[in-house]
XYZ file of C-alpha atoms in Angstrom:
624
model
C 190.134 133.993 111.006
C 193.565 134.475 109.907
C 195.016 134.117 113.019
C 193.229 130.638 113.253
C 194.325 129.753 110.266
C 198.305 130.223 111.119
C 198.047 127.840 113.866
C 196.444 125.656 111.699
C 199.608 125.942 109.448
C 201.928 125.706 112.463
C 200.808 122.721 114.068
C 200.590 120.701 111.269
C 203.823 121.963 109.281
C 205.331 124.289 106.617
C 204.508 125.001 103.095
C 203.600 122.261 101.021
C 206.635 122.786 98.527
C 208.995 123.289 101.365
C 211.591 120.009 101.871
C 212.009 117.941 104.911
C 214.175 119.521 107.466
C 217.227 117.644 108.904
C 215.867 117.723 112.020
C 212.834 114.991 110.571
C 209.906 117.594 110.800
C 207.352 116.959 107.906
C 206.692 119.327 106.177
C 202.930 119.866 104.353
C 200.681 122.991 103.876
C 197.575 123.659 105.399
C 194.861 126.021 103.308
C 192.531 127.791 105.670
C 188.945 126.782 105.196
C 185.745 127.927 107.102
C 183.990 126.270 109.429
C 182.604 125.262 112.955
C 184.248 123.297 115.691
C 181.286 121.249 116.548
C 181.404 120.157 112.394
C 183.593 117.875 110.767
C 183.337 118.290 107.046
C 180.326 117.421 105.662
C 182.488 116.015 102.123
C 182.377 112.776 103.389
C 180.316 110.516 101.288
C 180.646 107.009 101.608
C 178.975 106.175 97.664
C 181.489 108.770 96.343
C 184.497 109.434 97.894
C 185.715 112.955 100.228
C 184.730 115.980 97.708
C 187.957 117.890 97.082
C 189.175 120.611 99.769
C 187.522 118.311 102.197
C 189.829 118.973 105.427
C 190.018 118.513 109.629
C 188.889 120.780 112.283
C 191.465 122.416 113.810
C 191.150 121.932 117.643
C 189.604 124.748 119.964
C 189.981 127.156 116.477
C 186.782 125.962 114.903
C 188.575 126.435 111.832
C 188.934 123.558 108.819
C 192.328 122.969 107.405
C 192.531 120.827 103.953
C 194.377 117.888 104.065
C 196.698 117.285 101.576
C 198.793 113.769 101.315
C 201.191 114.142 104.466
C 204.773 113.032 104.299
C 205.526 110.224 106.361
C 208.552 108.617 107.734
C 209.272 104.871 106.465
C 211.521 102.832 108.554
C 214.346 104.566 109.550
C 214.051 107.243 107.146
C 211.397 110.398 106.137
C 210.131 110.082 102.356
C 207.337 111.838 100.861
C 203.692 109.765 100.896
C 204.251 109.627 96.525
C 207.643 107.678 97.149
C 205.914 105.285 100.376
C 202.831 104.502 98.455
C 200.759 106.024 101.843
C 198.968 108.312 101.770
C 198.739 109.061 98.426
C 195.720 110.326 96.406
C 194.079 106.448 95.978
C 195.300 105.707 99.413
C 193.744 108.624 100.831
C 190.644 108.594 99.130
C 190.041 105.439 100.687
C 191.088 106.271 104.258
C 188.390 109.538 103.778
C 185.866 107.437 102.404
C 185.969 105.170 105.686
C 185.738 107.921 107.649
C 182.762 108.764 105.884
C 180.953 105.448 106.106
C 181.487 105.898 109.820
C 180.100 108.808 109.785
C 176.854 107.966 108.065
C 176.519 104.830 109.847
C 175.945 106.470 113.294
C 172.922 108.544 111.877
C 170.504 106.953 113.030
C 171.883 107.540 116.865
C 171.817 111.366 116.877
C 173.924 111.741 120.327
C 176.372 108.917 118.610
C 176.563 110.793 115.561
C 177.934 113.674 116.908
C 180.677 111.674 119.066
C 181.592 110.230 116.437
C 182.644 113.458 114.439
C 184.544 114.150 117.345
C 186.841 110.766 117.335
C 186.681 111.482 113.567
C 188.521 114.590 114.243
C 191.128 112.621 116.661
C 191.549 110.142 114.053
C 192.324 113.181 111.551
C 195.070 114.601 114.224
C 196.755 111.490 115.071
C 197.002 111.030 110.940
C 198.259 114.495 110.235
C 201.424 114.239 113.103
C 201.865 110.533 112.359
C 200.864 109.081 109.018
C 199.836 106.254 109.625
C 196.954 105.584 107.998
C 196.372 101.659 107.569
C 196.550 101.730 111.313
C 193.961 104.624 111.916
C 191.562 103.047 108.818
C 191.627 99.855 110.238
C 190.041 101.506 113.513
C 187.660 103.430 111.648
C 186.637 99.929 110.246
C 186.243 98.156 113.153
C 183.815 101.122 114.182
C 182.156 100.517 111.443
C 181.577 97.063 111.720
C 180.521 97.791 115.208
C 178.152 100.527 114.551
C 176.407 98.176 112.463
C 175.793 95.989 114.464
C 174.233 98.416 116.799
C 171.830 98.940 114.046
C 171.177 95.305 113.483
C 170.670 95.591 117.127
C 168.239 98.535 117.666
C 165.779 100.101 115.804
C 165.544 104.090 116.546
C 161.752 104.111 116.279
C 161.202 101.487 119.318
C 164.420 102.062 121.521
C 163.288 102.145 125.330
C 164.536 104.241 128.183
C 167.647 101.779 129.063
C 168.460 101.127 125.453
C 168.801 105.239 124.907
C 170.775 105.811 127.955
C 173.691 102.919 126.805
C 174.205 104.167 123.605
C 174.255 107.665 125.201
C 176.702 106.282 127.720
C 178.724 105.734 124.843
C 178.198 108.675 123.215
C 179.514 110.595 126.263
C 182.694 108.178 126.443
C 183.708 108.857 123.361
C 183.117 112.674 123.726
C 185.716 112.204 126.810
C 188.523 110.168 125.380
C 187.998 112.686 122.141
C 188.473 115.860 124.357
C 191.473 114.256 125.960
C 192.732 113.731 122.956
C 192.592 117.330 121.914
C 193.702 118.616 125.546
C 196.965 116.649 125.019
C 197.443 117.934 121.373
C 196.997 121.366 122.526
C 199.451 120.750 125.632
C 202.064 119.098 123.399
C 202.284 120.709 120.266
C 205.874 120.606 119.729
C 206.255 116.863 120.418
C 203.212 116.304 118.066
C 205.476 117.760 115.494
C 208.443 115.997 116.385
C 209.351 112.592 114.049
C 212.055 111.632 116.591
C 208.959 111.054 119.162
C 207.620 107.908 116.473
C 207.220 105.630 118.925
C 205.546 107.675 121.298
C 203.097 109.002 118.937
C 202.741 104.855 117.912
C 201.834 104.469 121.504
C 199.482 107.273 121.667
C 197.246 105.749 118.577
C 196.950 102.589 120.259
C 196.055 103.841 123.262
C 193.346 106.001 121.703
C 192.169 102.797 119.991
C 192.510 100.462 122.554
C 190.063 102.774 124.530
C 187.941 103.267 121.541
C 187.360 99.952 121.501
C 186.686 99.023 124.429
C 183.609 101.372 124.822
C 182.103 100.055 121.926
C 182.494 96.243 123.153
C 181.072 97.356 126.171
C 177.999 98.893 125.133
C 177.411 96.295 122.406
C 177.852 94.219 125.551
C 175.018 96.326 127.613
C 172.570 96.142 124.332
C 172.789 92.427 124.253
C 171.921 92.238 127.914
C 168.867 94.865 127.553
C 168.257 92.783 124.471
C 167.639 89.890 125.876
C 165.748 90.885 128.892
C 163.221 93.034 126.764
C 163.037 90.055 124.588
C 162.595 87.255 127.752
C 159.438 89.479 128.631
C 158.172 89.676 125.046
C 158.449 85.784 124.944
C 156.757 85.311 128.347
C 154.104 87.625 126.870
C 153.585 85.656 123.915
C 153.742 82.458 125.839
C 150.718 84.141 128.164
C 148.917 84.397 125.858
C 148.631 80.569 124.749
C 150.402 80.006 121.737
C 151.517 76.888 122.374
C 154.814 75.824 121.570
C 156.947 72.284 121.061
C 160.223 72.647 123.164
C 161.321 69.487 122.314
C 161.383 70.486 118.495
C 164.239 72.645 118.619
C 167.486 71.018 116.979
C 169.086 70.947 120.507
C 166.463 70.048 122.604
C 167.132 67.334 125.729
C 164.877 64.976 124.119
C 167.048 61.710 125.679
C 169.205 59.080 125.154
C 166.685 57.390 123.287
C 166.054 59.929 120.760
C 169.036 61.644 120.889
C 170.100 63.467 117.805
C 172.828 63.606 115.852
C 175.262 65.190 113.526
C 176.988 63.898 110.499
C 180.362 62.421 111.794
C 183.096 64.770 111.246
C 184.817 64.366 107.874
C 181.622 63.028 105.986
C 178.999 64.824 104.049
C 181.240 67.235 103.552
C 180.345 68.599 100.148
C 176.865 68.321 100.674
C 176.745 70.816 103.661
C 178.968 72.988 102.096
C 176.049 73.423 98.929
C 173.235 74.214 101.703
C 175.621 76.645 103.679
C 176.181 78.597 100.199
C 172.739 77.952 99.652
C 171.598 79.263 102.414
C 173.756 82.615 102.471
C 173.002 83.648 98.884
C 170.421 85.974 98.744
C 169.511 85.388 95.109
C 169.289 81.380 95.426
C 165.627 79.953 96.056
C 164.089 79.893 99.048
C 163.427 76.945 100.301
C 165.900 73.442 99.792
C 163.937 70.582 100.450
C 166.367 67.199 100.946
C 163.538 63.923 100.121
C 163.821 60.396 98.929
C 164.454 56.991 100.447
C 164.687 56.060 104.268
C 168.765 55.733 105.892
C 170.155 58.257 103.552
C 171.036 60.322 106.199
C 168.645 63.439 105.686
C 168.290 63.842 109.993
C 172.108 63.999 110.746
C 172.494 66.763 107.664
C 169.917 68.927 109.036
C 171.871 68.426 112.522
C 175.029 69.767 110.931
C 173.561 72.322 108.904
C 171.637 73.774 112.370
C 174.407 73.559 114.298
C 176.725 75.459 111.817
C 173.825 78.345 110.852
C 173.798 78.742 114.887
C 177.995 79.373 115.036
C 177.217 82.116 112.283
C 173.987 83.714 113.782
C 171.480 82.811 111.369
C 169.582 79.676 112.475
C 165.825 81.265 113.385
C 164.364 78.214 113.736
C 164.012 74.437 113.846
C 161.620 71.588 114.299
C 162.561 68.105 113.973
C 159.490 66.103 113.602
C 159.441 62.142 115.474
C 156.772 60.419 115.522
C 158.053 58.621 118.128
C 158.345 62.150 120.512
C 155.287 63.786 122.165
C 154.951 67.413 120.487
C 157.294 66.939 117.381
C 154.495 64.512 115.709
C 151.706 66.853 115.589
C 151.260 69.048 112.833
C 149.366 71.754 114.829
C 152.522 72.524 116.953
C 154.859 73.367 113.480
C 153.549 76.989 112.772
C 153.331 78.278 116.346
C 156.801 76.669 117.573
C 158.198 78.506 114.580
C 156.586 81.734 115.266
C 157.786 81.190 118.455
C 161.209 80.959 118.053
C 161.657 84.134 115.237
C 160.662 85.560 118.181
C 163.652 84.622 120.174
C 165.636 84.790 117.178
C 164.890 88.530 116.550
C 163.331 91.006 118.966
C 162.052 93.135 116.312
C 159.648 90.373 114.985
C 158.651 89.379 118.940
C 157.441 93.299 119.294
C 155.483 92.283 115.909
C 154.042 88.975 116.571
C 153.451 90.398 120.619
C 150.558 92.879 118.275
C 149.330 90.067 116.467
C 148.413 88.261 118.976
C 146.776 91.045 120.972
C 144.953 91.545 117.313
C 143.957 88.014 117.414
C 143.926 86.101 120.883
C 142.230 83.270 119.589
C 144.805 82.622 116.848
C 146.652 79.192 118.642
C 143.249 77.662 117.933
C 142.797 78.123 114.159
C 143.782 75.998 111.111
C 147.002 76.038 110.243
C 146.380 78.661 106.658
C 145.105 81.440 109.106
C 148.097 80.798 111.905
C 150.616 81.127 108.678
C 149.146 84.542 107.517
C 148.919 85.799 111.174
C 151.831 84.687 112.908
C 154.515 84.677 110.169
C 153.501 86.486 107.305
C 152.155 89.680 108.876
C 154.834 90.045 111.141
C 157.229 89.542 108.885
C 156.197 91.760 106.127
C 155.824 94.383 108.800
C 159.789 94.270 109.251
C 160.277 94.319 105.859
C 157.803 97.451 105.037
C 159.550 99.355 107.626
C 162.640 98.015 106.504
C 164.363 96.295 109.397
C 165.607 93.387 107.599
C 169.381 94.661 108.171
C 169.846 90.971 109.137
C 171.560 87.999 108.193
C 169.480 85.688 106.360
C 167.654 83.967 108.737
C 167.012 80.031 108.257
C 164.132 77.465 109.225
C 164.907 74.358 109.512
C 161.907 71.324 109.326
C 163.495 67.897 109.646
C 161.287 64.921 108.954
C 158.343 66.225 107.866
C 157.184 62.403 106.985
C 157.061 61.566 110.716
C 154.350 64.272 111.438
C 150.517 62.820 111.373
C 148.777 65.008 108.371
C 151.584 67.302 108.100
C 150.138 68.458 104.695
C 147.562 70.432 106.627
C 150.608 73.378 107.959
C 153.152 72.547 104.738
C 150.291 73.399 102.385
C 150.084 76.958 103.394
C 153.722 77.583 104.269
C 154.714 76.159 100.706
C 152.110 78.429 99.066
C 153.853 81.432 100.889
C 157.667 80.470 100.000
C 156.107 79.737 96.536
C 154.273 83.075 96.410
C 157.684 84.687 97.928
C 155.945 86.263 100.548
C 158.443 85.763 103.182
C 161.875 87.327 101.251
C 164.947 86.932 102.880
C 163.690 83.727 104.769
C 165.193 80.481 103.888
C 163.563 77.469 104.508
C 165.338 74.106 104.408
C 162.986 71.004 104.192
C 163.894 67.519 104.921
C 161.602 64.240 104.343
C 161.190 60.771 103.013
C 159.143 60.577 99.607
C 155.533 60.373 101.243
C 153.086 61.424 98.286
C 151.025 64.008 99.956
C 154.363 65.694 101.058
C 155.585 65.047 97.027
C 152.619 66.222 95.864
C 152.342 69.354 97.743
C 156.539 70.046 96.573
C 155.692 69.831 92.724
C 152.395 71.259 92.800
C 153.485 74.623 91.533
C 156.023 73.392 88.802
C 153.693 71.713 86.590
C 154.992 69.545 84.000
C 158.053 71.103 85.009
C 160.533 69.463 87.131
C 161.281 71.071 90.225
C 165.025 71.866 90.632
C 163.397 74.603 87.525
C 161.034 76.074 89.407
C 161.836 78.964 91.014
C 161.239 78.836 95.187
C 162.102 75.378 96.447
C 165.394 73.496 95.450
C 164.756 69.750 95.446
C 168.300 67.825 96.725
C 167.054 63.885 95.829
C 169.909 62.804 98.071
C 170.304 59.005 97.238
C 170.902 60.394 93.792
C 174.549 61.583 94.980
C 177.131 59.642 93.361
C 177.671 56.013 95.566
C 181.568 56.511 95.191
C 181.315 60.351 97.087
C 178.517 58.660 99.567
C 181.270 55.251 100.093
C 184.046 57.486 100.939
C 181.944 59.111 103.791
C 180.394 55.921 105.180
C 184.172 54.354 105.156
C 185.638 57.219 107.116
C 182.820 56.536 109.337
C 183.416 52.847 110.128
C 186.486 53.454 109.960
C 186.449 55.917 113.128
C 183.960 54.303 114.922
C 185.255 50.781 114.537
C 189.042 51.578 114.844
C 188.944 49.811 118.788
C 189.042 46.340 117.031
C 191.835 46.495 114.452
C 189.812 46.073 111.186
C 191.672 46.090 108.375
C 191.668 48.424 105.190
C 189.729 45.618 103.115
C 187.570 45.034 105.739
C 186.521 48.318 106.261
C 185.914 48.579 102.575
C 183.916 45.311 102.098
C 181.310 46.612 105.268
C 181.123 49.751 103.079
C 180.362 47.927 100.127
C 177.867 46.407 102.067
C 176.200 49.504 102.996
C 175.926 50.412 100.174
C 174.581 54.233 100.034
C 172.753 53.384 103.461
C 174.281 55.536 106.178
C 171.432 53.635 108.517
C 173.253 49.998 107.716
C 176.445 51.633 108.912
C 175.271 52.821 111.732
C 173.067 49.956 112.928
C 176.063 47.538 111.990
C 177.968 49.720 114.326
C 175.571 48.849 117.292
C 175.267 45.625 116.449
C 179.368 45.103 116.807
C 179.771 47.087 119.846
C 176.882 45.532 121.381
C 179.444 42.989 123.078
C 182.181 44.073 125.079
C 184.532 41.696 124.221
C 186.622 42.178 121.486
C 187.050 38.743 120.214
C 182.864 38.808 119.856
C 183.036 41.944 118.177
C 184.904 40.704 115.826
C 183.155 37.426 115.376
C 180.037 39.623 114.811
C 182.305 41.974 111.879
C 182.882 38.371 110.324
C 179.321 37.499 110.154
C 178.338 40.415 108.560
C 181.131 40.464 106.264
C 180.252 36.973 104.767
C 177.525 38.183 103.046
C 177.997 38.754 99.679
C 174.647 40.930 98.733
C 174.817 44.788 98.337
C 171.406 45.758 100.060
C 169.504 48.807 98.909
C 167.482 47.621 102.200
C 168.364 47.019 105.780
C 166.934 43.425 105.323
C 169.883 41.351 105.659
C 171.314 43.096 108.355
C 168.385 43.237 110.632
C 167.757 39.313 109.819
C 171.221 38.637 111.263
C 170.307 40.804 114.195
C 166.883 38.594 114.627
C 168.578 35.095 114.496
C 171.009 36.599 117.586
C 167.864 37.966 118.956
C 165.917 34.726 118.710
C 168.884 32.029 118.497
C 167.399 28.410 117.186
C 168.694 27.247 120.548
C 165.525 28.563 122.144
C 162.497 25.966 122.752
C 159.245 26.630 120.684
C 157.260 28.626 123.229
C 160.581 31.091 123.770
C 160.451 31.600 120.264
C 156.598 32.302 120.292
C 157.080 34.862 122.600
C 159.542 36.015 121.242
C 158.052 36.728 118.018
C 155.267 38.222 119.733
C 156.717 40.951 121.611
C 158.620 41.636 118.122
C 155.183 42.001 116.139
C 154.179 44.154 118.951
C 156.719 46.461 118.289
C 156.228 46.868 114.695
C 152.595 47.177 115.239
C 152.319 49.624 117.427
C 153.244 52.873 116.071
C 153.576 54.350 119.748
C 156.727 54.049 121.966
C 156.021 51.533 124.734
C 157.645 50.220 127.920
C 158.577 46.812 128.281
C 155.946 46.468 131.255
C 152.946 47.747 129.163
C 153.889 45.295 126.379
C 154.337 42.503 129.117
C 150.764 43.501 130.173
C 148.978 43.161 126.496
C 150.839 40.048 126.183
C 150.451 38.094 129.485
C 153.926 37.698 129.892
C 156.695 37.955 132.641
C 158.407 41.239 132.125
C 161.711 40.172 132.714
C 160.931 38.086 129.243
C 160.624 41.570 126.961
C 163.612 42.972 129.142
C 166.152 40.021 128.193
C 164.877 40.542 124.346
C 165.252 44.188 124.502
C 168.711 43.711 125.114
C 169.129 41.058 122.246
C 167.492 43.600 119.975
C 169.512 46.841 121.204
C 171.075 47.522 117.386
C 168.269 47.717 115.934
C 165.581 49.369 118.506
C 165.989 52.937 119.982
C 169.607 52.725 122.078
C 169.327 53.550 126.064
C 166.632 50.956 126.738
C 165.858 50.578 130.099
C 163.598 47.890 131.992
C 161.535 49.446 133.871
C 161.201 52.991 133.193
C 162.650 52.754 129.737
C 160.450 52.961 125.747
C 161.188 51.000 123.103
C 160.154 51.658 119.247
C 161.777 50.756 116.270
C 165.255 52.237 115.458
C 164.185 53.120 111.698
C 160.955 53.966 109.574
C 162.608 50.913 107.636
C 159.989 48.851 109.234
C 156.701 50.997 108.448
């Protein structure tokens, strides 16, 4: 033992009181300390700190050494770690404390866990010859954050066969670059020692953690691959066993040109998505958000944003955007089992629990909406959190529209009661829809004679409530961008505003209506006519008049205009999408006839009409 313990003290330097040598050896003392070579010491704690004596294994000796603050060189000169600021007590307690949060994070990966005491000793050597410790701690950080996700990743109880044999692939890397580290150190002593050799130590360290590194990307790489493919047969599983499913829901579903969806133009709504984001990443804020009120506010294109910008950060688990106008996002028996569905692709630990469920219950696609809540959310997802796998982000569900879904009471009902009854923590639920009673009803049913926004599950955002000045600087920068081909001026772009009002809708359909001529001299006749009137709508009335009086010009003979008129009340009637033949067959007309209209009427009905093969319903609920 004392022989181990003097090559302790002569590979890592002299007595701790003796000075730096003119040569630019460091000099530090090493205290002997018992223990084994497969250990390193067990003083790491990451809630408390390294206990004091806690120390390195020597290489090959098996023997601890403590680890005093080293003396480092600074520049082009050798001070002590008091006079740097490096290394010194603070410092070091840090740099031991992140070693020890790297050490409890592999736990639950028992061949990992012992690899990673092994780069934990290289990290120890590399610190004791070289000092530099922000560099080394930043590494053990990035392991950290790595390791983490691993864990977010896997779950030791239900790793399979390929899932064991990556992370011991990487277990048996790190072994190997950690042995060569200690092979070289043995081989090299003296130059370990020497300060003249900076540079080439510097080189050394990055080496060791560009290596490092690059077998942790790679088996975080492997684990999303085995991920996925585990997950892919979980999901054709599920989808075996008949629980139907909307595809078209989903935020970025193909659903056409028609019915294309869209975000909030870039530099608007700002504000507002930046209170849902925080919203939505605070675990102590409510859990649901529901955005209501009046028709053209521009509830749809928010949800858009907000989806797309919880996908960038991992933590969109869902979406349905209801249409009543799109087969499959207008039925409320489709919302609960679409959503079930895609937690499941979301996280692979609540497709393993919804797979039992619905060996449990086989017929559960066919029941009422109450029992498919309870079954295929609830259950599963108290299941995670009872065994606590929850070491996620907080997932978010997003339900656009909920107005445009026929008796879409019957699956809100339960699902409120559960947010309400916080049954599904850590779930966020953002809620989007126009001020339909049942849905209102159903929202304020548990506060009472209380308002809502002080209740405690569901934040109510009445969104044509936001200030008209904050909502007529967005709408200008709008107009403003999508109108800049034709030259408007500042005041014009200010009077359309005006005219909009806090209607993002009469923006947007005034935008069609302009750039539904080519030319720009027409575009710009059509600005004028809009700009001459001198109402400020809270309605889309005036604007959709102008577009009927192009649409159906006084020019026209009486029996154009009848038909006309006809194939417009058509339209509005009919609640369904239809093509321009089918509506030339209920009204005895030529088809060409509701062809040449649907191109009069392109601002206000669904854009990317075509003749034959082509649906047209109404642009807006405005009309229903």
């Amino acid at each position: 033992m004392r022989r181990t313990a003097n090559k302790v003290k002569k590979f890592f330097g002299k007595k701790k009181n003796q000075k730096t040598t003119p040569g630019g050896n460091v000099a530090s003392a090493a205290a002997p300390d018992s223990g084994t070579a497969s250990q390193v010491s067990s003083a790491y704690q990451s809630d408390t700190g390294p206990a004091p004596g806690a120390g390195v294994i020597s290489p090959k000796s098996g023997t601890a050494s403590s680890a005093p603050p080293a003396e480092l060189e600074t520049g082009s000169r050798v001070s002590s770690t008091k006079q740097a600021g490096i290394g010194s007590g603070a410092v070091l307690d840090t740099f031991e404390t992140v070693l020890g949060v790297l050490k409890e994070v592999s736990v639950p990966f028992a061949p990992l866990q012992a690899a990673v005491g092994g780069v934990i000793e290289c990290i120890h050597i590399y610190k004791k010859v070289a000092g530099n410790t922000e560099a080394l701690q930043a590494l053990a950080n990035d392991l950290i954050s790595r390791t983490k996700l691993m864990r977010e990743l896997l779950n030791k109880d239900d790793m399979d066969v390929s899932e064991r044999k990556i992370v011991q692939d990487l277990a048996d890397k790190l072994q190997e670059i950690s042995k060569t580290v200690r092979e070289q150190e043995q081989e090299q002593r003296g130059q370990f020692r020497k300060v003249a050799l900076k540079d080439q130590i510097a080189d050394k360290i990055e080496t060791f953690k560009r290596e490092i590194q690059n077998v942790y990307q790679e088996c975080q790489m492997k684990l999303i691959s085995a991920i996925k493919t585990d997950t892919g047969k979980i999901l054709e599983t599920i989808t075996l066993k008949e629980l139907k499913h909307s595809t078209k829901a989903s935020y970025d579903a193909d659903v056409g040109t028609k019915h294309a969806r869209r975000s909030c133009h870039a530099g608007t709504r700002v504000k507002i998505i930046q209170d849902i984001e925080k919203w939505a990443s605070d675990p102590n804020s409510t859990s649901g958000y529901w955005i209501c009120r009046v028709a053209g506010t521009g509830k749809s294109t928010i949800a858009m944003s907000i989806c797309k910008s919880l996908r960038t950060i991992g933590t969109l688990a869902g979406s349905f955007f209801c249409s009543h106008q799109i087969p499959g996002c207008n039925e409320y028996q489709m919302i609960i089992p679409t959503l079930a569905y895609q937690l499941a692709s979301y996280s692979r630990r609540f497709a393993i629990a919804l797979k039992g469920a619905l060996i449990k219950y086989p017929d559960i696609a066919s029941k009422m909406p109450n029992e498919q809540v309870l079954r295929l959310l609830i259950e599963p997802w108290q299941d995670l959190i009872k065994n606590d796998q929850t070491n996620m982000k907080l997932p978010v569900v997003v339900v656009d529209a909920l107005d445009e879904c026929e008796d879409v009471e019957k699956a809100l009902g339960p699902l409120i009661d559960e947010i309400q009854g916080k049954r599904l923590p850590r779930m966020k639920f953002l809620l989007t829809s126009r001020p339909k009673q049942a849905i209102e009803r159903l929202m304020h049913f548990w506060a009472g004679d209380s308002s809502l926004e002080e209740f405690t599950e569901v934040k109510e955002f009445i969104l044509h409530q936001v200030e008209e000045t904050a909502v007529q600087e967005d709408i200008h920068t709008y107009l403003k961008a999508e109108l800049n081909n034709i030259g408007l001026t500042e005041e014009q772009v200010r009077r359309l505003s005006i005219l909009s009002g806090k209607l993002f809708i009469y923006a947007a359909t005034a935008v069609k209506w302009i750039k539904d001529v080519r030319a720009a001299t027409s575009q710009k006749k059509r600005l004028g006519i809009l700009l001459e009137q001198n109402q400020n709508p809270e309605s889309l009335d005036h604007l959709y008049m102008q577009v009927m009086q192009e649409a159906i010009p006084d020019k026209l003979t009486t029996d154009e205009k009848e038909e006309r008129w006809k194939i417009l009340q058509t339209v509005i009637s009919v609640s369904k999408p239809l093509s321009c033949k089918a509506i030339a067959e209920m009204l005895s007309l030529e088809e060409d006839i509701v062809e040449e209209l649907v191109t009069e009427l392109h601002a206000s009905l669904l854009p990317g009409l075509k003749a034959l093969e082509g649906f047209m319903t109404l642009r807006h609920n405005i009309f229903t």
